[in-house]
Amino acid sequence: MKREKYLVRRGLMLQGILIIVSLIFLLSMSGWWAFAFSVAFIAGVCIYALNEGAYLGDKAVAMQKLIDKQQAEGREIAPERYNEVFDWRVGVRAYIYTVLPFLVLAIVNYVLFLSWPEDQANILDLVVNILFLPYLQLFGPWLETIDLAITRLCYIPASLIVPAFVMVGYLRGPVYYERKMKEMMKGSKKKRKRLRVTPKPRKDRNQPEI
């Protein structure tokens, strides 16, 4: 549960960073500049999310290995430490919890947007546009010609993107752990080779001195 909550917090934090930075920069941009910035920024956040999930997954696998070793030695394990081991269900549940509020908002807003009178203010749509501003600006060059309902519809799959990278990174934790162990073994072998001292040849006592 502890690692699950941490994964949810990290996913929500990344969503928050996406929103705050977008408000700082994208409100002063339009057209192709907004499009280019949004593509680069969303890609950067997704890469970071993948690495963050991978770090947490690798750490959870390392904890599992440590507990297995201590159990084999007959040592007592504190029950709360089992909450920190790798479990693919933790990654999936954390993904659902992170996605759910954004997904529900996007779906409700889309349904209401289709029936909302154009001459009336729609506070929910304003809030959702702010939450999904980086994705809205992907349509920057075409906002004046595109049907706005399409942009609201795209918020639904957009709500799944960043948390999905956190989940994928976490689920690949065992792969990253094994890769790290192999690299450490290679590094250890190279170090032993460098430190290996070649024995000096013994001097033959029967050989006459020159």
PDB file of C-alpha atoms in Angstrom:
ATOM      1  CA  MET A   1       0.000   0.000   0.000  1.00  0.00           C
ATOM      2  CA  LYS A   2       2.859   2.389   0.800  1.00  0.00           C
ATOM      3  CA  ARG A   3       4.408   2.026  -2.650  1.00  0.00           C
ATOM      4  CA  GLU A   4       0.975   2.228  -4.270  1.00  0.00           C
ATOM      5  CA  LYS A   5       0.290   5.577  -2.600  1.00  0.00           C
ATOM      6  CA  TYR A   6       3.710   6.819  -3.615  1.00  0.00           C
ATOM      7  CA  LEU A   7       3.083   5.862  -7.239  1.00  0.00           C
ATOM      8  CA  VAL A   8      -0.245   7.719  -7.168  1.00  0.00           C
ATOM      9  CA  ARG A   9       1.410  10.798  -5.655  1.00  0.00           C
ATOM     10  CA  ARG A  10       4.146  10.778  -8.286  1.00  0.00           C
ATOM     11  CA  GLY A  11       1.623  10.427 -11.087  1.00  0.00           C
ATOM     12  CA  LEU A  12      -0.507  13.302  -9.749  1.00  0.00           C
ATOM     13  CA  MET A  13       2.612  15.410  -9.204  1.00  0.00           C
ATOM     14  CA  LEU A  14       3.632  14.978 -12.836  1.00  0.00           C
ATOM     15  CA  GLN A  15       0.127  15.893 -13.958  1.00  0.00           C
ATOM     16  CA  GLY A  16       0.394  18.981 -11.761  1.00  0.00           C
ATOM     17  CA  ILE A  17       3.752  19.951 -13.261  1.00  0.00           C
ATOM     18  CA  LEU A  18       2.245  19.578 -16.714  1.00  0.00           C
ATOM     19  CA  ILE A  19      -0.573  21.977 -15.796  1.00  0.00           C
ATOM     20  CA  ILE A  20       1.508  24.597 -13.940  1.00  0.00           C
ATOM     21  CA  VAL A  21       4.279  24.883 -16.525  1.00  0.00           C
ATOM     22  CA  SER A  22       1.678  25.056 -19.278  1.00  0.00           C
ATOM     23  CA  LEU A  23      -0.081  27.941 -17.529  1.00  0.00           C
ATOM     24  CA  ILE A  24       3.219  29.793 -17.201  1.00  0.00           C
ATOM     25  CA  PHE A  25       4.356  29.421 -20.802  1.00  0.00           C
ATOM     26  CA  LEU A  26       1.528  28.336 -23.093  1.00  0.00           C
ATOM     27  CA  LEU A  27      -0.891  31.142 -22.274  1.00  0.00           C
ATOM     28  CA  SER A  28       1.521  33.534 -23.966  1.00  0.00           C
ATOM     29  CA  MET A  29       1.932  31.289 -27.048  1.00  0.00           C
ATOM     30  CA  SER A  30      -0.243  30.405 -29.979  1.00  0.00           C
ATOM     31  CA  GLY A  31      -0.123  28.583 -33.293  1.00  0.00           C
ATOM     32  CA  TRP A  32       2.932  26.571 -34.197  1.00  0.00           C
ATOM     33  CA  TRP A  33       4.988  27.863 -31.259  1.00  0.00           C
ATOM     34  CA  ALA A  34       2.399  26.490 -28.834  1.00  0.00           C
ATOM     35  CA  PHE A  35       2.256  23.241 -30.799  1.00  0.00           C
ATOM     36  CA  ALA A  36       6.044  22.754 -30.747  1.00  0.00           C
ATOM     37  CA  PHE A  37       6.343  23.601 -27.058  1.00  0.00           C
ATOM     38  CA  SER A  38       3.503  21.237 -26.142  1.00  0.00           C
ATOM     39  CA  VAL A  39       4.996  18.335 -28.099  1.00  0.00           C
ATOM     40  CA  ALA A  40       8.441  18.803 -26.533  1.00  0.00           C
ATOM     41  CA  PHE A  41       7.087  19.348 -23.023  1.00  0.00           C
ATOM     42  CA  ILE A  42       4.677  16.404 -23.056  1.00  0.00           C
ATOM     43  CA  ALA A  43       7.427  14.144 -24.438  1.00  0.00           C
ATOM     44  CA  GLY A  44       9.837  15.293 -21.710  1.00  0.00           C
ATOM     45  CA  VAL A  45       7.301  14.665 -18.940  1.00  0.00           C
ATOM     46  CA  CYS A  46       6.500  11.210 -20.348  1.00  0.00           C
ATOM     47  CA  ILE A  47      10.189  10.244 -20.435  1.00  0.00           C
ATOM     48  CA  TYR A  48      10.613  11.442 -16.864  1.00  0.00           C
ATOM     49  CA  ALA A  49       7.474   9.525 -15.837  1.00  0.00           C
ATOM     50  CA  LEU A  50       8.860   6.346 -17.410  1.00  0.00           C
ATOM     51  CA  ASN A  51      12.173   6.733 -15.563  1.00  0.00           C
ATOM     52  CA  GLU A  52      10.382   7.499 -12.300  1.00  0.00           C
ATOM     53  CA  GLY A  53       8.254   4.366 -12.606  1.00  0.00           C
ATOM     54  CA  ALA A  54      11.320   2.310 -13.520  1.00  0.00           C
ATOM     55  CA  TYR A  55      13.201   3.592 -10.459  1.00  0.00           C
ATOM     56  CA  LEU A  56      10.314   2.654  -8.153  1.00  0.00           C
ATOM     57  CA  GLY A  57       9.899  -0.754  -9.812  1.00  0.00           C
ATOM     58  CA  ASP A  58      13.618  -1.483  -9.563  1.00  0.00           C
ATOM     59  CA  LYS A  59      13.601  -0.442  -5.905  1.00  0.00           C
ATOM     60  CA  ALA A  60      10.623  -2.715  -5.181  1.00  0.00           C
ATOM     61  CA  VAL A  61      12.350  -5.702  -6.821  1.00  0.00           C
ATOM     62  CA  ALA A  62      15.524  -5.010  -4.819  1.00  0.00           C
ATOM     63  CA  MET A  63      13.442  -5.042  -1.629  1.00  0.00           C
ATOM     64  CA  GLN A  64      11.913  -8.378  -2.648  1.00  0.00           C
ATOM     65  CA  LYS A  65      15.383  -9.873  -3.202  1.00  0.00           C
ATOM     66  CA  LEU A  66      16.551  -8.569   0.170  1.00  0.00           C
ATOM     67  CA  ILE A  67      13.552 -10.043   1.982  1.00  0.00           C
ATOM     68  CA  ASP A  68      14.023 -13.394   0.206  1.00  0.00           C
ATOM     69  CA  LYS A  69      17.661 -13.448   1.321  1.00  0.00           C
ATOM     70  CA  GLN A  70      16.780 -12.601   4.918  1.00  0.00           C
ATOM     71  CA  GLN A  71      14.078 -15.274   4.975  1.00  0.00           C
ATOM     72  CA  ALA A  72      16.582 -17.842   3.700  1.00  0.00           C
ATOM     73  CA  GLU A  73      18.861 -16.847   6.591  1.00  0.00           C
ATOM     74  CA  GLY A  74      15.997 -17.402   9.041  1.00  0.00           C
ATOM     75  CA  ARG A  75      15.699 -13.757  10.028  1.00  0.00           C
ATOM     76  CA  GLU A  76      12.399 -12.239  11.122  1.00  0.00           C
ATOM     77  CA  ILE A  77      10.809  -9.810   8.625  1.00  0.00           C
ATOM     78  CA  ALA A  78       8.645  -6.894   9.772  1.00  0.00           C
ATOM     79  CA  PRO A  79       5.148  -7.235   8.193  1.00  0.00           C
ATOM     80  CA  GLU A  80       5.138  -3.660   6.845  1.00  0.00           C
ATOM     81  CA  ARG A  81       8.199  -4.381   4.716  1.00  0.00           C
ATOM     82  CA  TYR A  82       6.137  -6.703   2.539  1.00  0.00           C
ATOM     83  CA  ASN A  83       4.211  -3.621   1.364  1.00  0.00           C
ATOM     84  CA  GLU A  84       7.383  -2.392  -0.332  1.00  0.00           C
ATOM     85  CA  VAL A  85       8.026  -5.428  -2.553  1.00  0.00           C
ATOM     86  CA  PHE A  86       7.265  -5.546  -6.262  1.00  0.00           C
ATOM     87  CA  ASP A  87       3.704  -6.408  -7.261  1.00  0.00           C
ATOM     88  CA  TRP A  88       2.336  -5.716 -10.747  1.00  0.00           C
ATOM     89  CA  ARG A  89      -1.124  -5.179  -9.248  1.00  0.00           C
ATOM     90  CA  VAL A  90       0.242  -2.189  -7.340  1.00  0.00           C
ATOM     91  CA  GLY A  91       1.243  -0.548 -10.620  1.00  0.00           C
ATOM     92  CA  VAL A  92      -2.146  -1.193 -12.213  1.00  0.00           C
ATOM     93  CA  ARG A  93      -4.148   0.038  -9.208  1.00  0.00           C
ATOM     94  CA  ALA A  94      -2.002   3.163  -8.893  1.00  0.00           C
ATOM     95  CA  TYR A  95      -2.581   3.846 -12.591  1.00  0.00           C
ATOM     96  CA  ILE A  96      -6.355   3.570 -12.192  1.00  0.00           C
ATOM     97  CA  TYR A  97      -6.406   5.849  -9.126  1.00  0.00           C
ATOM     98  CA  THR A  98      -4.265   8.462 -10.866  1.00  0.00           C
ATOM     99  CA  VAL A  99      -6.227   8.435 -14.110  1.00  0.00           C
ATOM    100  CA  LEU A 100      -9.738   8.263 -12.683  1.00  0.00           C
ATOM    101  CA  PRO A 101     -10.348  11.925 -11.672  1.00  0.00           C
ATOM    102  CA  PHE A 102      -9.011  13.314 -14.971  1.00  0.00           C
ATOM    103  CA  LEU A 103     -10.800  10.680 -17.035  1.00  0.00           C
ATOM    104  CA  VAL A 104     -14.168  11.294 -15.346  1.00  0.00           C
ATOM    105  CA  LEU A 105     -13.815  15.061 -15.765  1.00  0.00           C
ATOM    106  CA  ALA A 106     -12.929  14.676 -19.441  1.00  0.00           C
ATOM    107  CA  ILE A 107     -15.896  12.372 -20.147  1.00  0.00           C
ATOM    108  CA  VAL A 108     -18.429  14.503 -18.231  1.00  0.00           C
ATOM    109  CA  ASN A 109     -17.156  17.687 -19.865  1.00  0.00           C
ATOM    110  CA  TYR A 110     -17.393  16.195 -23.347  1.00  0.00           C
ATOM    111  CA  VAL A 111     -20.967  15.019 -22.813  1.00  0.00           C
ATOM    112  CA  LEU A 112     -22.039  18.390 -21.413  1.00  0.00           C
ATOM    113  CA  PHE A 113     -20.152  20.330 -24.061  1.00  0.00           C
ATOM    114  CA  LEU A 114     -22.186  18.706 -26.820  1.00  0.00           C
ATOM    115  CA  SER A 115     -25.437  19.915 -25.266  1.00  0.00           C
ATOM    116  CA  TRP A 116     -24.293  23.177 -23.671  1.00  0.00           C
ATOM    117  CA  PRO A 117     -25.662  26.391 -25.262  1.00  0.00           C
ATOM    118  CA  GLU A 118     -22.883  28.391 -26.921  1.00  0.00           C
ATOM    119  CA  ASP A 119     -24.125  31.691 -25.485  1.00  0.00           C
ATOM    120  CA  GLN A 120     -23.819  30.493 -21.860  1.00  0.00           C
ATOM    121  CA  ALA A 121     -20.678  30.318 -19.778  1.00  0.00           C
ATOM    122  CA  ASN A 122     -19.446  26.804 -19.081  1.00  0.00           C
ATOM    123  CA  ILE A 123     -17.303  26.853 -15.940  1.00  0.00           C
ATOM    124  CA  LEU A 124     -16.581  23.116 -16.114  1.00  0.00           C
ATOM    125  CA  ASP A 125     -15.274  23.447 -19.663  1.00  0.00           C
ATOM    126  CA  LEU A 126     -13.003  26.312 -18.584  1.00  0.00           C
ATOM    127  CA  VAL A 127     -11.562  24.247 -15.728  1.00  0.00           C
ATOM    128  CA  VAL A 128     -11.054  21.182 -17.941  1.00  0.00           C
ATOM    129  CA  ASN A 129      -9.357  23.304 -20.622  1.00  0.00           C
ATOM    130  CA  ILE A 130      -6.873  24.486 -18.001  1.00  0.00           C
ATOM    131  CA  LEU A 131      -6.236  20.931 -16.788  1.00  0.00           C
ATOM    132  CA  PHE A 132      -5.614  19.749 -20.352  1.00  0.00           C
ATOM    133  CA  LEU A 133      -3.983  22.917 -21.684  1.00  0.00           C
ATOM    134  CA  PRO A 134      -0.850  21.170 -23.085  1.00  0.00           C
ATOM    135  CA  TYR A 135      -3.069  18.854 -25.129  1.00  0.00           C
ATOM    136  CA  LEU A 136      -5.365  21.685 -26.205  1.00  0.00           C
ATOM    137  CA  GLN A 137      -2.364  23.561 -27.581  1.00  0.00           C
ATOM    138  CA  LEU A 138      -1.506  20.579 -29.770  1.00  0.00           C
ATOM    139  CA  PHE A 139      -4.386  21.887 -31.881  1.00  0.00           C
ATOM    140  CA  GLY A 140      -2.965  25.421 -31.722  1.00  0.00           C
ATOM    141  CA  PRO A 141      -2.412  25.920 -35.472  1.00  0.00           C
ATOM    142  CA  TRP A 142      -5.961  24.734 -36.246  1.00  0.00           C
ATOM    143  CA  LEU A 143      -8.027  26.054 -33.315  1.00  0.00           C
ATOM    144  CA  GLU A 144      -9.831  28.591 -35.484  1.00  0.00           C
ATOM    145  CA  THR A 145     -11.010  25.984 -37.996  1.00  0.00           C
ATOM    146  CA  ILE A 146     -11.387  22.729 -36.061  1.00  0.00           C
ATOM    147  CA  ASP A 147     -14.592  21.643 -34.347  1.00  0.00           C
ATOM    148  CA  LEU A 148     -13.984  22.318 -30.636  1.00  0.00           C
ATOM    149  CA  ALA A 149     -15.890  19.141 -29.733  1.00  0.00           C
ATOM    150  CA  ILE A 150     -12.975  17.193 -31.229  1.00  0.00           C
ATOM    151  CA  THR A 151     -10.536  18.819 -28.814  1.00  0.00           C
ATOM    152  CA  ARG A 152     -12.793  17.950 -25.862  1.00  0.00           C
ATOM    153  CA  LEU A 153     -13.041  14.369 -27.090  1.00  0.00           C
ATOM    154  CA  CYS A 154      -9.240  14.130 -27.248  1.00  0.00           C
ATOM    155  CA  TYR A 155      -9.026  15.006 -23.563  1.00  0.00           C
ATOM    156  CA  ILE A 156     -10.352  11.518 -22.776  1.00  0.00           C
ATOM    157  CA  PRO A 157      -7.351   9.567 -24.157  1.00  0.00           C
ATOM    158  CA  ALA A 158      -5.027  12.404 -23.076  1.00  0.00           C
ATOM    159  CA  SER A 159      -5.936  11.735 -19.434  1.00  0.00           C
ATOM    160  CA  LEU A 160      -4.377   8.267 -19.762  1.00  0.00           C
ATOM    161  CA  ILE A 161      -0.974   9.232 -21.176  1.00  0.00           C
ATOM    162  CA  VAL A 162       1.363  10.404 -18.387  1.00  0.00           C
ATOM    163  CA  PRO A 163       0.168   7.900 -15.719  1.00  0.00           C
ATOM    164  CA  ALA A 164       0.571   5.131 -18.318  1.00  0.00           C
ATOM    165  CA  PHE A 165       4.301   5.878 -18.582  1.00  0.00           C
ATOM    166  CA  VAL A 166       4.664   5.675 -14.793  1.00  0.00           C
ATOM    167  CA  MET A 167       2.861   2.318 -14.807  1.00  0.00           C
ATOM    168  CA  VAL A 168       4.894   0.899 -17.700  1.00  0.00           C
ATOM    169  CA  GLY A 169       8.132   1.961 -16.027  1.00  0.00           C
ATOM    170  CA  TYR A 170       7.094   0.310 -12.754  1.00  0.00           C
ATOM    171  CA  LEU A 171       5.961  -2.916 -14.444  1.00  0.00           C
ATOM    172  CA  ARG A 172       9.348  -3.170 -16.152  1.00  0.00           C
ATOM    173  CA  GLY A 173      11.056  -2.960 -12.763  1.00  0.00           C
ATOM    174  CA  PRO A 174      12.254  -6.614 -12.859  1.00  0.00           C
ATOM    175  CA  VAL A 175      13.784  -6.040 -16.304  1.00  0.00           C
ATOM    176  CA  TYR A 176      15.654  -2.925 -15.139  1.00  0.00           C
ATOM    177  CA  TYR A 177      16.804  -4.716 -11.988  1.00  0.00           C
ATOM    178  CA  GLU A 178      18.259  -7.653 -13.921  1.00  0.00           C
ATOM    179  CA  ARG A 179      19.933  -5.280 -16.363  1.00  0.00           C
ATOM    180  CA  LYS A 180      21.452  -3.328 -13.491  1.00  0.00           C
ATOM    181  CA  MET A 181      22.741  -6.509 -11.855  1.00  0.00           C
ATOM    182  CA  LYS A 182      24.370  -7.645 -15.104  1.00  0.00           C
ATOM    183  CA  GLU A 183      26.069  -4.281 -15.526  1.00  0.00           C
ATOM    184  CA  MET A 184      27.300  -4.409 -11.927  1.00  0.00           C
ATOM    185  CA  MET A 185      28.683  -7.910 -12.479  1.00  0.00           C
ATOM    186  CA  LYS A 186      30.496  -6.786 -15.627  1.00  0.00           C
ATOM    187  CA  GLY A 187      31.918  -3.800 -13.796  1.00  0.00           C
ATOM    188  CA  SER A 188      33.037  -6.006 -10.906  1.00  0.00           C
ATOM    189  CA  LYS A 189      34.815  -8.431 -13.261  1.00  0.00           C
ATOM    190  CA  LYS A 190      36.623  -5.589 -15.034  1.00  0.00           C
ATOM    191  CA  LYS A 191      37.720  -4.154 -11.694  1.00  0.00           C
ATOM    192  CA  ARG A 192      39.079  -7.526 -10.532  1.00  0.00           C
ATOM    193  CA  LYS A 193      41.038  -7.864 -13.762  1.00  0.00           C
ATOM    194  CA  ARG A 194      42.596  -4.427 -13.278  1.00  0.00           C
ATOM    195  CA  LEU A 195      43.504  -5.202  -9.652  1.00  0.00           C
ATOM    196  CA  ARG A 196      44.911  -8.629 -10.423  1.00  0.00           C
ATOM    197  CA  VAL A 197      48.682  -8.616  -9.770  1.00  0.00           C
ATOM    198  CA  THR A 198      50.864 -10.700 -12.063  1.00  0.00           C
ATOM    199  CA  PRO A 199      53.344 -12.657  -9.914  1.00  0.00           C
ATOM    200  CA  LYS A 200      57.006 -11.832 -10.497  1.00  0.00           C
ATOM    201  CA  PRO A 201      59.105 -14.649 -11.956  1.00  0.00           C
ATOM    202  CA  ARG A 202      61.280 -16.343  -9.352  1.00  0.00           C
ATOM    203  CA  LYS A 203      64.978 -16.010  -9.747  1.00  0.00           C
ATOM    204  CA  ASP A 204      66.796 -19.267 -10.486  1.00  0.00           C
ATOM    205  CA  ARG A 205      69.382 -19.803  -7.745  1.00  0.00           C
ATOM    206  CA  ASN A 206      71.476 -21.957 -10.043  1.00  0.00           C
ATOM    207  CA  GLN A 207      71.742 -19.263 -12.645  1.00  0.00           C
ATOM    208  CA  PRO A 208      75.101 -17.509 -12.347  1.00  0.00           C
ATOM    209  CA  GLU A 209      75.086 -13.812 -11.728  1.00  0.00           C
ATOM    210  CA  ILE A 210      76.421 -11.637 -14.519  1.00  0.00           C
TER     211      ILE A 210
END
